[in-house]
Short mmCIF file of C-alpha atoms in Angstrom, two decimals:
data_model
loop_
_atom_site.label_atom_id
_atom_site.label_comp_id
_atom_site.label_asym_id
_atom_site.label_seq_id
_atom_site.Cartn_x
_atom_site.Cartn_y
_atom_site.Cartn_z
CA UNK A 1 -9.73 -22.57 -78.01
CA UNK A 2 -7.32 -25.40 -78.31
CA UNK A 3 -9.56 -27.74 -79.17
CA UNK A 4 -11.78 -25.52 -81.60
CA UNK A 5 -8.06 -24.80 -83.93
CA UNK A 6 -7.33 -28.93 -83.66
CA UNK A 7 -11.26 -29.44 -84.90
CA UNK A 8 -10.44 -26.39 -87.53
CA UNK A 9 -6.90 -28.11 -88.75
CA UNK A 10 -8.52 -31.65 -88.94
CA UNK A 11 -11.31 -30.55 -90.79
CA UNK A 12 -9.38 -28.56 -93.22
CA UNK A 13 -6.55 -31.68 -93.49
CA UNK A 14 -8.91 -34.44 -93.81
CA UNK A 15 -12.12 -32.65 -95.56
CA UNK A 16 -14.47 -33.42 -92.80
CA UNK A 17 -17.42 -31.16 -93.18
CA UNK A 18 -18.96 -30.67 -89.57
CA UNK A 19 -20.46 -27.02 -90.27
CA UNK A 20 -19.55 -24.09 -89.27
CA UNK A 21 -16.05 -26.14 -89.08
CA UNK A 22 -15.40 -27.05 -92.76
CA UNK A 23 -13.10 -29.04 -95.26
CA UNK A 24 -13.30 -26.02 -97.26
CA UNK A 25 -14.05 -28.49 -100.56
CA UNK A 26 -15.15 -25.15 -102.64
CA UNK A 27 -15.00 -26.33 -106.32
CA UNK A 28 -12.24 -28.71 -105.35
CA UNK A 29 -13.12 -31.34 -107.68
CA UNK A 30 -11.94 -30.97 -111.96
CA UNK A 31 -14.89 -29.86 -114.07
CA UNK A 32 -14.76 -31.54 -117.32
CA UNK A 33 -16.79 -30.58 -120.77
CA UNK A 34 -19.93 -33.16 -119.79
CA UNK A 35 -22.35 -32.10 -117.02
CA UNK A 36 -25.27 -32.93 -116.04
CA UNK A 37 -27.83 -30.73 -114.77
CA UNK A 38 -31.95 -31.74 -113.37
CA UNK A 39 -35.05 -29.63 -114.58
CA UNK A 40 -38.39 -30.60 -113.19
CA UNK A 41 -41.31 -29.79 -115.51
CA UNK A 42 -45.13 -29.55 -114.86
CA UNK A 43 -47.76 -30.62 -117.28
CA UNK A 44 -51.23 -29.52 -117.65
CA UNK A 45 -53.97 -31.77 -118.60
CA UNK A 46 -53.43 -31.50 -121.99
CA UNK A 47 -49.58 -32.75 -121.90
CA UNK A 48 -47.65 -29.53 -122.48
CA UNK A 49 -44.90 -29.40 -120.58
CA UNK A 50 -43.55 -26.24 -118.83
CA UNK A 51 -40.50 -25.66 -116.92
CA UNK A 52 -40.39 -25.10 -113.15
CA UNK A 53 -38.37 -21.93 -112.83
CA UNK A 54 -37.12 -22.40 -109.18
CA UNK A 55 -34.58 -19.33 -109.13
CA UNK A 56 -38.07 -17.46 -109.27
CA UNK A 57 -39.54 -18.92 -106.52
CA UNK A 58 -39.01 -18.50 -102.86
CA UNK A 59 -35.37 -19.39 -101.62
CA UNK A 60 -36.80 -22.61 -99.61
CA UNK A 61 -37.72 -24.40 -102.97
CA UNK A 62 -34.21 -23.31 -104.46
CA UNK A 63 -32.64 -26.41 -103.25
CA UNK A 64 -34.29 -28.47 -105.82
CA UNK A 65 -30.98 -29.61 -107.66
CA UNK A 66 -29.57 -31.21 -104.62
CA UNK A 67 -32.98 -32.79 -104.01
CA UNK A 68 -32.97 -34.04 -107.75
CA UNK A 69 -29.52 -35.47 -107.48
CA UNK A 70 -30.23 -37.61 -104.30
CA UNK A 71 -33.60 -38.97 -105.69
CA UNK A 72 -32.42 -42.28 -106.93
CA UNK A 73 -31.07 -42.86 -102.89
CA UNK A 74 -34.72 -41.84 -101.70
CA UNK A 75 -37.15 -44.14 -100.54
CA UNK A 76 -40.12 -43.86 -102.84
CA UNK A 77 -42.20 -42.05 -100.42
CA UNK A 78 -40.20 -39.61 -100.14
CA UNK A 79 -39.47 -39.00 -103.52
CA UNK A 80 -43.20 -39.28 -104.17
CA UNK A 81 -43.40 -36.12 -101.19
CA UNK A 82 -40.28 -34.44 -102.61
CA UNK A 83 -42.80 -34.52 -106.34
CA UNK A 84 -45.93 -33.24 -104.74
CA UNK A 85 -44.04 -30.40 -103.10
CA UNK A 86 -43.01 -28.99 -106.68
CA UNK A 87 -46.33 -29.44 -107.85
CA UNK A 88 -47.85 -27.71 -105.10
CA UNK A 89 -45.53 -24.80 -105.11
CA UNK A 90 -46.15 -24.60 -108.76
CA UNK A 91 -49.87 -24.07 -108.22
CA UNK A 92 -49.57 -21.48 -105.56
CA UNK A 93 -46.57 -19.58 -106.57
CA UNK A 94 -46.88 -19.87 -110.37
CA UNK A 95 -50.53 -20.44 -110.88
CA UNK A 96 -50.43 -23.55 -112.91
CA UNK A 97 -52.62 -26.30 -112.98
CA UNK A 98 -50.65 -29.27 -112.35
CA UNK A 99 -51.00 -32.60 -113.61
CA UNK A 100 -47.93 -33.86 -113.15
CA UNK A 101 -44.42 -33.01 -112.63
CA UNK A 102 -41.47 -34.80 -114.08
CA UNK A 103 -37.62 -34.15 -113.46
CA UNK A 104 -35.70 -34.55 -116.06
CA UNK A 105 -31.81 -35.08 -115.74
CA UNK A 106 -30.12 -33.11 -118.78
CA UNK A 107 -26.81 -34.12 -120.21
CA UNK A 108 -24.87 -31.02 -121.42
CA UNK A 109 -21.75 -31.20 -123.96
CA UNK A 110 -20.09 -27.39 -122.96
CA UNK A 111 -18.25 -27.66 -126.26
CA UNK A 112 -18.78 -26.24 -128.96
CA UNK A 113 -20.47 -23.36 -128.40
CA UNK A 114 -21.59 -20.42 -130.88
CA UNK A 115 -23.53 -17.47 -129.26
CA UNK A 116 -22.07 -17.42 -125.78
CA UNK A 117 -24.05 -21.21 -125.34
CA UNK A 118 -23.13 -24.69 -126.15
CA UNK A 119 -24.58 -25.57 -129.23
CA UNK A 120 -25.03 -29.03 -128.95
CA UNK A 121 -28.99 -30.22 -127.05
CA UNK A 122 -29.19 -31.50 -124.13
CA UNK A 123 -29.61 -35.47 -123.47
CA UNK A 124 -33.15 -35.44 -121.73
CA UNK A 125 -33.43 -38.35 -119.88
CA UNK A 126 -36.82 -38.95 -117.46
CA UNK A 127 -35.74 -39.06 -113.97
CA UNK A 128 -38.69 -39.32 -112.16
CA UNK A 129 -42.33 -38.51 -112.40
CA UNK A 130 -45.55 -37.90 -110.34
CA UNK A 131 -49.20 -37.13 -110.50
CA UNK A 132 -50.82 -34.67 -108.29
CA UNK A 133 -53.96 -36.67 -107.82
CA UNK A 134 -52.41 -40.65 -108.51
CA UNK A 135 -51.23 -41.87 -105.50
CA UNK A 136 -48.74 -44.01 -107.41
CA UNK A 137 -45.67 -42.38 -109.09
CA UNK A 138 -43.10 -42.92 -111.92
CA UNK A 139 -40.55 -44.76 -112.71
CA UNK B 1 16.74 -22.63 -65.54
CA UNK B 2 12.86 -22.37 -67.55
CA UNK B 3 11.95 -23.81 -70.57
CA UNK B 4 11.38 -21.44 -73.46
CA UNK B 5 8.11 -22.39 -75.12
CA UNK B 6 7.69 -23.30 -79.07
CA UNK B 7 7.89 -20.21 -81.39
CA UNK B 8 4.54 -20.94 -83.11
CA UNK B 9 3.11 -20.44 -78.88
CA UNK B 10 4.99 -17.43 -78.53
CA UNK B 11 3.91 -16.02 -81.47
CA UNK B 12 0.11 -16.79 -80.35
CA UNK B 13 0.34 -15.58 -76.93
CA UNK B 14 2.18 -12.62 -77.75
CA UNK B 15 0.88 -9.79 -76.75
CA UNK B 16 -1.42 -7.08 -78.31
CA UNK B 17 -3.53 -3.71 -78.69
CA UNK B 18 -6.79 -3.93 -77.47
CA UNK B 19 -7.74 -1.85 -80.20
CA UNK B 20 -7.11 -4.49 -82.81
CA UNK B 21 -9.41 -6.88 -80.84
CA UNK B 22 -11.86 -3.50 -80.82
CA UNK B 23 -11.40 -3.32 -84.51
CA UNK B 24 -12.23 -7.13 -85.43
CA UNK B 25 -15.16 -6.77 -82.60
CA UNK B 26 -16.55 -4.07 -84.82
CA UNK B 27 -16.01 -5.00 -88.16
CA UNK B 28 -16.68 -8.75 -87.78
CA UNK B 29 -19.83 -7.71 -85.94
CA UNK B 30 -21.03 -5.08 -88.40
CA UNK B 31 -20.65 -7.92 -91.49
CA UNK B 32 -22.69 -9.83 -89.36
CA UNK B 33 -25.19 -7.25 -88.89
CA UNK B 34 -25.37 -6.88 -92.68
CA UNK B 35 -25.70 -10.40 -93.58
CA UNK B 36 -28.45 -11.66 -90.69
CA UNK B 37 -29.86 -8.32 -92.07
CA UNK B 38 -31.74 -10.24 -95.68
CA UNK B 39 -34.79 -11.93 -96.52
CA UNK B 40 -33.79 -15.04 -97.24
CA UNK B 41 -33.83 -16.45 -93.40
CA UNK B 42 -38.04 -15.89 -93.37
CA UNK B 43 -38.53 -17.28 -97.33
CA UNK B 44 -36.22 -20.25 -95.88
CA UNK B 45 -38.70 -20.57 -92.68
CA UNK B 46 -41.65 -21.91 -94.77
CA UNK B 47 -39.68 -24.60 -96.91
CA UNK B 48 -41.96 -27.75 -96.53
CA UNK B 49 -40.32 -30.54 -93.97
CA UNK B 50 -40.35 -33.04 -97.36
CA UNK B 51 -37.59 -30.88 -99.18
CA UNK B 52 -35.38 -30.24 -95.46
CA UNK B 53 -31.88 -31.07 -95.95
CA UNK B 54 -29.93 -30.28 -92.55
CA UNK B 55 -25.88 -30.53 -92.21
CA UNK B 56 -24.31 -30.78 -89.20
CA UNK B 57 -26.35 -29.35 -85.68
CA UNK B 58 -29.27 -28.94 -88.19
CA UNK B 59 -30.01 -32.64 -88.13
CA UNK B 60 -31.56 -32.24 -84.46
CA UNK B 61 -34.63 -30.39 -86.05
CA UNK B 62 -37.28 -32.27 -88.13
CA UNK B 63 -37.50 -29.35 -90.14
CA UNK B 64 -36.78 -25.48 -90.81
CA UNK B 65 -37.28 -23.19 -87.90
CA UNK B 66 -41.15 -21.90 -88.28
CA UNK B 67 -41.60 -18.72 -89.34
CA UNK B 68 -42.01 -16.90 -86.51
CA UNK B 69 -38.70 -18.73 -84.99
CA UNK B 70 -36.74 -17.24 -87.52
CA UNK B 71 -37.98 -13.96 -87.33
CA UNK B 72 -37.11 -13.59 -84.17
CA UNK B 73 -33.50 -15.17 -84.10
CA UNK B 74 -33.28 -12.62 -87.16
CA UNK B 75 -34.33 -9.53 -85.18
CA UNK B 76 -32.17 -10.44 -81.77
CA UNK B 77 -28.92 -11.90 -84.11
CA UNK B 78 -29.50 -8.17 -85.78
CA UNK B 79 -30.13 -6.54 -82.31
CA UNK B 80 -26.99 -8.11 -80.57
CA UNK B 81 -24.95 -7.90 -83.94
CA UNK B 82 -24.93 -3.88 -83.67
CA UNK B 83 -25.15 -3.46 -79.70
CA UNK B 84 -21.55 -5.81 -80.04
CA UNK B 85 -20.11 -3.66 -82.86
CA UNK B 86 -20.77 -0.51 -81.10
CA UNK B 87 -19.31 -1.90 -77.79
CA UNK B 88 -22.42 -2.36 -75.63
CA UNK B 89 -21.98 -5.42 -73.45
CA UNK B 90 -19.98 -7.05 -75.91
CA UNK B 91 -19.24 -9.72 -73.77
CA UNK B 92 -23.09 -11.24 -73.98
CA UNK B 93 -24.25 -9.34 -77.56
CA UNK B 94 -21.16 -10.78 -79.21
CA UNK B 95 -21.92 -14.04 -78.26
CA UNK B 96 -25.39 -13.75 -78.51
CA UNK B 97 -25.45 -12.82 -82.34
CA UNK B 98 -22.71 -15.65 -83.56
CA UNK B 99 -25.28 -18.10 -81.94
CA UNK B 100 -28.31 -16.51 -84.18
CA UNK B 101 -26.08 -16.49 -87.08
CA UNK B 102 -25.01 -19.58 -86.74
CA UNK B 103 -28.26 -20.90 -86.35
CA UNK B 104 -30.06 -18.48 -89.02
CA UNK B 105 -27.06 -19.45 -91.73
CA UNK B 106 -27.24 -23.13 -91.05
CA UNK B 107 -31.01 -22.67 -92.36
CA UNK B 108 -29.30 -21.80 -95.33
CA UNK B 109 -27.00 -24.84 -95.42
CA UNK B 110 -29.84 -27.31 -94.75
CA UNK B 111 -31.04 -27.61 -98.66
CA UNK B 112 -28.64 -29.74 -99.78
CA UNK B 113 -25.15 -28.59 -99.94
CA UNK B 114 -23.13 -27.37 -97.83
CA UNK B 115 -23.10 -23.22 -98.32
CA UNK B 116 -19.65 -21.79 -97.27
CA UNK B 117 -20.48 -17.69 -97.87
CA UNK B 118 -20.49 -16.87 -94.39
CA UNK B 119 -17.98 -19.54 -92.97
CA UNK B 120 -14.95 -17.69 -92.36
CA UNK B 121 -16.79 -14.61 -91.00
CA UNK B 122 -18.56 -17.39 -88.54
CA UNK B 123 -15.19 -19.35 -88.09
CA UNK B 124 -13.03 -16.17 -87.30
CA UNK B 125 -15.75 -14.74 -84.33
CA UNK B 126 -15.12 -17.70 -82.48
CA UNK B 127 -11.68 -16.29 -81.02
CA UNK B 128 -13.95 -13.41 -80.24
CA UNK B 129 -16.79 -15.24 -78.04
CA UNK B 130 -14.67 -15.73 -75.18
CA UNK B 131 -12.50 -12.45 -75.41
CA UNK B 132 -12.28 -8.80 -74.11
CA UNK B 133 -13.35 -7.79 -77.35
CA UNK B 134 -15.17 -4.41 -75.71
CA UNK B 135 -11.99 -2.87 -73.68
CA UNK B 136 -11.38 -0.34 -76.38
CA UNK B 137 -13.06 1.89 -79.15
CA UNK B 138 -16.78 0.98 -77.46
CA UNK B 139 -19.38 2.19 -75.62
CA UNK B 140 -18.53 0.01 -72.38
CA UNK B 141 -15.14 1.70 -72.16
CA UNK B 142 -15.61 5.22 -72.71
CA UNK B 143 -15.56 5.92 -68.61
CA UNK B 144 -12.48 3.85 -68.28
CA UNK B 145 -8.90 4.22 -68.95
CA UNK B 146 -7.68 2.65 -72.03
CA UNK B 147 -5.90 -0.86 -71.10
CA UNK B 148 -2.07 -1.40 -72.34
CA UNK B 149 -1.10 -4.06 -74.36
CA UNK B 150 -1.50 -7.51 -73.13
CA UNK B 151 -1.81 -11.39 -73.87
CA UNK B 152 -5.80 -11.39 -73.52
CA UNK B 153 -5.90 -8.86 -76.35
CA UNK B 154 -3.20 -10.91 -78.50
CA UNK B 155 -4.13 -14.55 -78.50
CA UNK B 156 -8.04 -13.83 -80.40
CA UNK B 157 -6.65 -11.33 -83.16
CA UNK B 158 -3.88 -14.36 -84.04
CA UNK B 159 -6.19 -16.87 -83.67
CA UNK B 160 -8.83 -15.50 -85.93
CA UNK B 161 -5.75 -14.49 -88.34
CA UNK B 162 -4.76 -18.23 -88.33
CA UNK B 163 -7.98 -19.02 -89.15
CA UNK B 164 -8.39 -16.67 -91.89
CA UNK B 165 -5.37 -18.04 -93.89
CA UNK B 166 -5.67 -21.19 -92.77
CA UNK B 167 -9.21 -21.57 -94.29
CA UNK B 168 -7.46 -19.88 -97.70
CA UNK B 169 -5.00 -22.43 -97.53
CA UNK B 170 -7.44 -25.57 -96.81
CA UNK B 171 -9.37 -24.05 -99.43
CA UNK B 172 -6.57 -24.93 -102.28
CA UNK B 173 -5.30 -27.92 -100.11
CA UNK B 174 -8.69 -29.34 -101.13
CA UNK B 175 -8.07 -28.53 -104.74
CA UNK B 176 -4.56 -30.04 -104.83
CA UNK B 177 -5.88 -33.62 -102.89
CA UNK B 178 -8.92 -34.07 -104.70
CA UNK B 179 -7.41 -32.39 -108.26
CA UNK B 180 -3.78 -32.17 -108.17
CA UNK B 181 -2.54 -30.39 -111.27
CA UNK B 182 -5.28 -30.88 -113.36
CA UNK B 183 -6.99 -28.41 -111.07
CA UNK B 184 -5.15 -25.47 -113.08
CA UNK B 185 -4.08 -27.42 -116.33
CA UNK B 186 -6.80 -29.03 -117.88
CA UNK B 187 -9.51 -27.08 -119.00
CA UNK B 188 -11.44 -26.90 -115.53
CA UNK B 189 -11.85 -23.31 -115.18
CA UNK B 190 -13.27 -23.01 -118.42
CA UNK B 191 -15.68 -25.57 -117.97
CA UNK B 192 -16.99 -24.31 -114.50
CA UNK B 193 -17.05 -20.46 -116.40
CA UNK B 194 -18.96 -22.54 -119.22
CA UNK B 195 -21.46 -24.34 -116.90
CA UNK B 196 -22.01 -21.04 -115.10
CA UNK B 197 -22.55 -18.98 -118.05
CA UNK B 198 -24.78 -21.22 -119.50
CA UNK B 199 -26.84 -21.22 -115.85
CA UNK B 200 -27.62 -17.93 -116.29
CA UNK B 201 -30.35 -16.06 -118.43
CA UNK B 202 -27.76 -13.49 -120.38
CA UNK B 203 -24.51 -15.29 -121.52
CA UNK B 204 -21.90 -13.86 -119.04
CA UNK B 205 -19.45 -11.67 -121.14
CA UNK B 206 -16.53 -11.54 -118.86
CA UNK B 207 -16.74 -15.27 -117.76
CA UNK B 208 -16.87 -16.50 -121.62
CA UNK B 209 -14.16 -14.10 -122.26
CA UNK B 210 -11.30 -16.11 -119.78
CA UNK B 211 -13.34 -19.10 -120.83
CA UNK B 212 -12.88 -18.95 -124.51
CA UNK B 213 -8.96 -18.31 -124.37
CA UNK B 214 -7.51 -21.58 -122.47
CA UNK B 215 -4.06 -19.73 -121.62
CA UNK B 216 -5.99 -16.97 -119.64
CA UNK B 217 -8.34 -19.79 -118.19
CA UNK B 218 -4.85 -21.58 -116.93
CA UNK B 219 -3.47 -18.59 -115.43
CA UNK B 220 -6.49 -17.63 -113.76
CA UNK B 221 -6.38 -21.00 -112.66
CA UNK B 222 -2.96 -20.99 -111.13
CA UNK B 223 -3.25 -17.72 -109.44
CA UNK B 224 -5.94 -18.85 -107.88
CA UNK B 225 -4.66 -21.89 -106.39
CA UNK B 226 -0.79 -19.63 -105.68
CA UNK B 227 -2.66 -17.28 -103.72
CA UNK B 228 -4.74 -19.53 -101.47
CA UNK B 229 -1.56 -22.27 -101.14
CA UNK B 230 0.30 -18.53 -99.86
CA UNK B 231 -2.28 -17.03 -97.67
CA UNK B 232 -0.34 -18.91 -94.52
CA UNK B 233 3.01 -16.67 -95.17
CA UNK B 234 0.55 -13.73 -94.02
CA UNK B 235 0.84 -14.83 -90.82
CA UNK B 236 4.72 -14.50 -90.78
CA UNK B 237 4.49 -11.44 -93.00
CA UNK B 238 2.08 -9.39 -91.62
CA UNK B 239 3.05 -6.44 -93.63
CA UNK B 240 2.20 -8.56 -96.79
CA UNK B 241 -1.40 -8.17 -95.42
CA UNK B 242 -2.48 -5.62 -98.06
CA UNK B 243 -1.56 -8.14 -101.01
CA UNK B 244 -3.34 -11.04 -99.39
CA UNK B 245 -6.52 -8.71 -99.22
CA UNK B 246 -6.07 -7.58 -102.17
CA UNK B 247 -5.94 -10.72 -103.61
CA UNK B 248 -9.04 -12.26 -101.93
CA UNK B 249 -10.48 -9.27 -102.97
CA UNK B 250 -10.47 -9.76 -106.66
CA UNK B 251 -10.82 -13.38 -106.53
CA UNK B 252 -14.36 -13.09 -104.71
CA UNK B 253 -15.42 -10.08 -106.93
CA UNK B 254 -14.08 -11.98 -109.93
CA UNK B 255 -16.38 -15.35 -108.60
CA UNK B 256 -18.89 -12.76 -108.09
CA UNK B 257 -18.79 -10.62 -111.49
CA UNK B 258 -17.93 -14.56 -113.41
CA UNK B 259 -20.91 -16.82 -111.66
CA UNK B 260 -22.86 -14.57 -109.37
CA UNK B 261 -21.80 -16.13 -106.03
CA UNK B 262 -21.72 -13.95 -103.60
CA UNK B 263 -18.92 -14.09 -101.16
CA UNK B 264 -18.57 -10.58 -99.72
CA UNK B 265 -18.23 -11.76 -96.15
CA UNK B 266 -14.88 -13.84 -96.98
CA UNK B 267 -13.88 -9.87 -98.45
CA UNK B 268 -14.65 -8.13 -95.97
CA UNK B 269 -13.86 -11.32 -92.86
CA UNK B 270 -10.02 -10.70 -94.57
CA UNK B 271 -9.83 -7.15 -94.50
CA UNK B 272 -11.33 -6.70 -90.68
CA UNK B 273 -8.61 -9.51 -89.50
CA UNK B 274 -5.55 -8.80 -91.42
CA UNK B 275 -5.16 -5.28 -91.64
CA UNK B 276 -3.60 -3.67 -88.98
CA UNK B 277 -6.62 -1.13 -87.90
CA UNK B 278 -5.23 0.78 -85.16
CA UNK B 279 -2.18 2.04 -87.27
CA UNK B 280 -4.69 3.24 -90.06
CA UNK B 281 -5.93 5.19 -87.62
CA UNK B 282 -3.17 6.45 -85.71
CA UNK B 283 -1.77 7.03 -89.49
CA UNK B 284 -4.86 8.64 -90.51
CA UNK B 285 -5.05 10.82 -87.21
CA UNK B 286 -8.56 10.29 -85.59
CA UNK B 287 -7.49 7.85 -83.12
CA UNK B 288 -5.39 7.94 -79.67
CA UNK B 289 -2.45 6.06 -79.09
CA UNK B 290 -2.61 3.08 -76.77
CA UNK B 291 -1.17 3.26 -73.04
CA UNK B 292 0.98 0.42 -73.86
CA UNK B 293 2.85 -1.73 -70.96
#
C-alpha cells in the first residue's frame, strides 16, 4: 500500500497520467475566447455535404475529436483507415451513401454572442479528406 | 526507551470500527455496481481496431475487448460488485469486481483522452482489495461476533480518505501549475461555459447565465479552485466532512447541470469515504454499537 500512495502522490505532483493512477489534469489548462473544434462531413455523389453526427452514433465512434486532433501525427495509412471507418459507420448507422468524407477543423471566436451562440462563423479549414472507393486520399 | 513514530503514521495506523470499513465496502461497491451496470461497455466492444486509442494497461491489447469479452467482464464485475456490497466473500468479490471495472472503464479511456469519471471511486477501492472489508454489517459475519476496534480496520478507511482529498487537491494543484491565477481571473470559466454551451443542441441557460456576468464567472472560478486546494484539511478535520461533501456535491452537479459531464461517482466516492457511517447510524438508531477494545 506504500508503494500504491508514493505512485498516487507522484502522479498527482508531477502530472504523470498512468491510469487508474492520475495527474488529475481535469480542465487544468486556461480556456481562452478562440477554439478550435473538428467536424467530419460525408458527401454524396452529387457533392452535398452532410455532417457526421457522432454523439448519435454508438459510443465507440464518439472518440472522433481526439482522433481528428492527432491526424496530422498519423501515418497516412492510418489516417486513410481512421477516414474509411467514418464512412463506413455512416453507411450502416446513418444510411448514407458515401462518397467521401472530409474533416474539417473549425475555428470558433466565443465572443460576441447574441442568442445564447457566438455570432461570429466558424473558420472552416479542410483537414483531411478520403474517398470510399479511391485508394488514394487527401491532402 | 522506543521511538515514537511520525504523527502523519500514527494517524494512519490508528485504529478503527470495522463498521466504517463495512460502510465504504458497501457503498464503494454498490457505485460500482451502478456504474459497470450501463451500455456503454458492449457499444464500446465493437469500435473498429483503426479508431483504438488505449492509455495505460490498455496498450497490451491490439484492440477493444470483443463483444462477447466485455459482456462477460460486465456481468461478473456486476455479479461480484453486489455479492461484495452485501458482504458475501468480500475478500475475493471485492477484488474481483475492481479488476472488471478497471478493465471495463479503461475501455472507456482508450478513445483518446484520458476519462477521469470513475477514477476516484477506482483509486479509493484499492485500500479495500487487501482489507477485512466483510467483518461487519455483511452476510459473512452475521454468525460471528462483531470484532472491536483495531489497526486492520483503520489503515484502509484513512487511506482511501487520503486519497479522496488528495485527488481534490491534485485536482487544483494541476490548475495552479499549468494556470496559476489566470485559472480563476481571466475569463476561463466563461469560455469553457461558452464552448460547452455552444456543444450542445439547446443553448444551456444556467451555464450562459455565470458565463455572461464575468464577476460570477470569477467567483465560481475561485471557489472552485478554494475548495479543491482545502479538501486535504478534511483529513485533520474530520468533522468538516459534511462541508467538503457538500461542496463536491454542488461542484459535480453544477459540471453536470453547466456541460453535461457526468461525475456522480466522485459524489457519491466522497460521501461513502468521508462521512462517518457508523455514527449516522448509531445516531439514527438502526444499528448496534461496536464491541470496541
Amino acid at each position: 500500500m506504500g508503494a500504491f500512495l508514493t505512485a498516487f502522490v507522484i502522479c498527482g505532483l508531477f502530472g504523470v497520467e498512468a491510469w487508474p493512477l492520475s495527474g488529475f489534469r481535469l480542465f487544468s489548462h486556461v480556456r481562452t475566447v478562440d477554439r478550435a473544434t473538428f467536424v467530419a462531413v460525408t458527401v454524396d455523389a452529387d457533392g452535398i455535404e452532410d455532417p457526421i453526427p457522432f454523439k448519435r452514433l454508438p459510443a465507440a465512434y464518439r472518440g472522433f475529436g481526439f482522433v481528428a486532433r492527432a491526424l496530422p501525427s498519423l501515418s497516412p495509412a492510418d489516417r486513410l483507415a481512421a477516414c474509411r471507418v467514418w464512412a463506413d459507420v455512416a453507411e450502416l448507422e446513418l444510411g448514407r451513401h458515401v462518397a467521401e468524407v472530409r474533416v474539417y477543423r473549425l475555428d470558433i471566436t466565443l465572443l460576441p454572442r447574441a442568442g445564447g451562440r457566438a455570432v461570429s462563423q466558424p473558420v472552416r479549414t479542410l483537414a483531411y479528406g478520403c474517398t470510399v472507393d479511391d485508394p488514394d486520399a487527401s491532402p | 526507551m522506543r521511538r515514537r513514530e511520525p504523527a502523519p503514521i500514527r494517524w494512519l495506523f490508528a485504529t478503527g470500527d470495522p463498521r466504517r470499513l463495512a460502510a465504504l465496502r458497501i457503498g464503494l461497491c454498490a457505485t460500482l455496481a451502478v456504474r459497470l451496470g450501463r451500455d456503454i461497455f458492449v457499444e464500446l466492444a465493437d469500435q473498429p481496431s483503426e479508431l483504438f486509442r488505449p492509455l495505460s494497461f490498455m496498450r497490451l491489447l491490439p484492440a477493444m475487448p470483443s463483444r462477447g469479452v466485455a459482456l462477460t467482464f460486465q456481468i461478473v464485475g456486476i455479479a461480484a460488485a453486489v455479492f461484495a456490497t452485501v458482504g458475501l466473500r468480500s475478500r475475493l468479490t471485492l477484488p474481483v469486481a475492481w479488476a472488471c471495472g478497471v478493465l471495463l472503464i479503461g475501455m472507456a479511456t482508450s478513445l483518446g483522452k484520458v476519462v477521469h469519471n470513475d477514477v476516484l471511486l477506482l483509486l479509493a477501492m484499492v485500500p479495500l482489495l487487501v482489507a477485512p472489508t466483510g467483518d461487519a454489517w455483511s452476510l459473512d459475519a452475521l454468525r460471528r461476533e462483531p470484532p472491536g476496534s483495531s489497526v486492520r480496520y483503520g489503515w484502509p478507511v484513512r487511506t482511501a480518505a487520503l486519497v479522496v482529498a488528495g485527488s481534490y487537491f491534485f485536482t487544483g494543484f494541476a490548475k495552479v501549475v499549468f494556470s496559476g491565477p489566470a485559472w480563476f481571473a481571466s475569463d476561463n470559466l466563461r469560455f469553457a461555459l461558452y464552448a460547452s454551451s455552444d456543444a450542445q443542441s439547446v443553448p444551456n441557460a444556467i451555464g450562459l447565465f455565470v458565463a455572461g456576468r464575468p464577476w460570477l464567472a470569477h467567483a465560481v472560478a475561485a471557489g472552485v479552485l478554494v475548495l479543491e486546494l482545502a479538501f486535504l484539511i478534511v483529513l485533520w478535520r474530520p468533522r468538516w466532512a459534511w462541508a467538503f461533501v457538500l461542496g463536491a456535491a454542488v461542484l459535480h452537479l453544477g459540471i453536470w447541470t453547466t456541460m453535461h459531464l457526468d461525475y456522480s461517482a466522485w459524489i457519491a466516492t466522497v460521501a461513502v469515504v468521508l462521512l462517518d457511517w457508523p455514527r449516522i447510524v448509531d445516531r439514527l438508531g438502526t444499528g448496534s454499537r461496536p464491541v470496541l477494545a
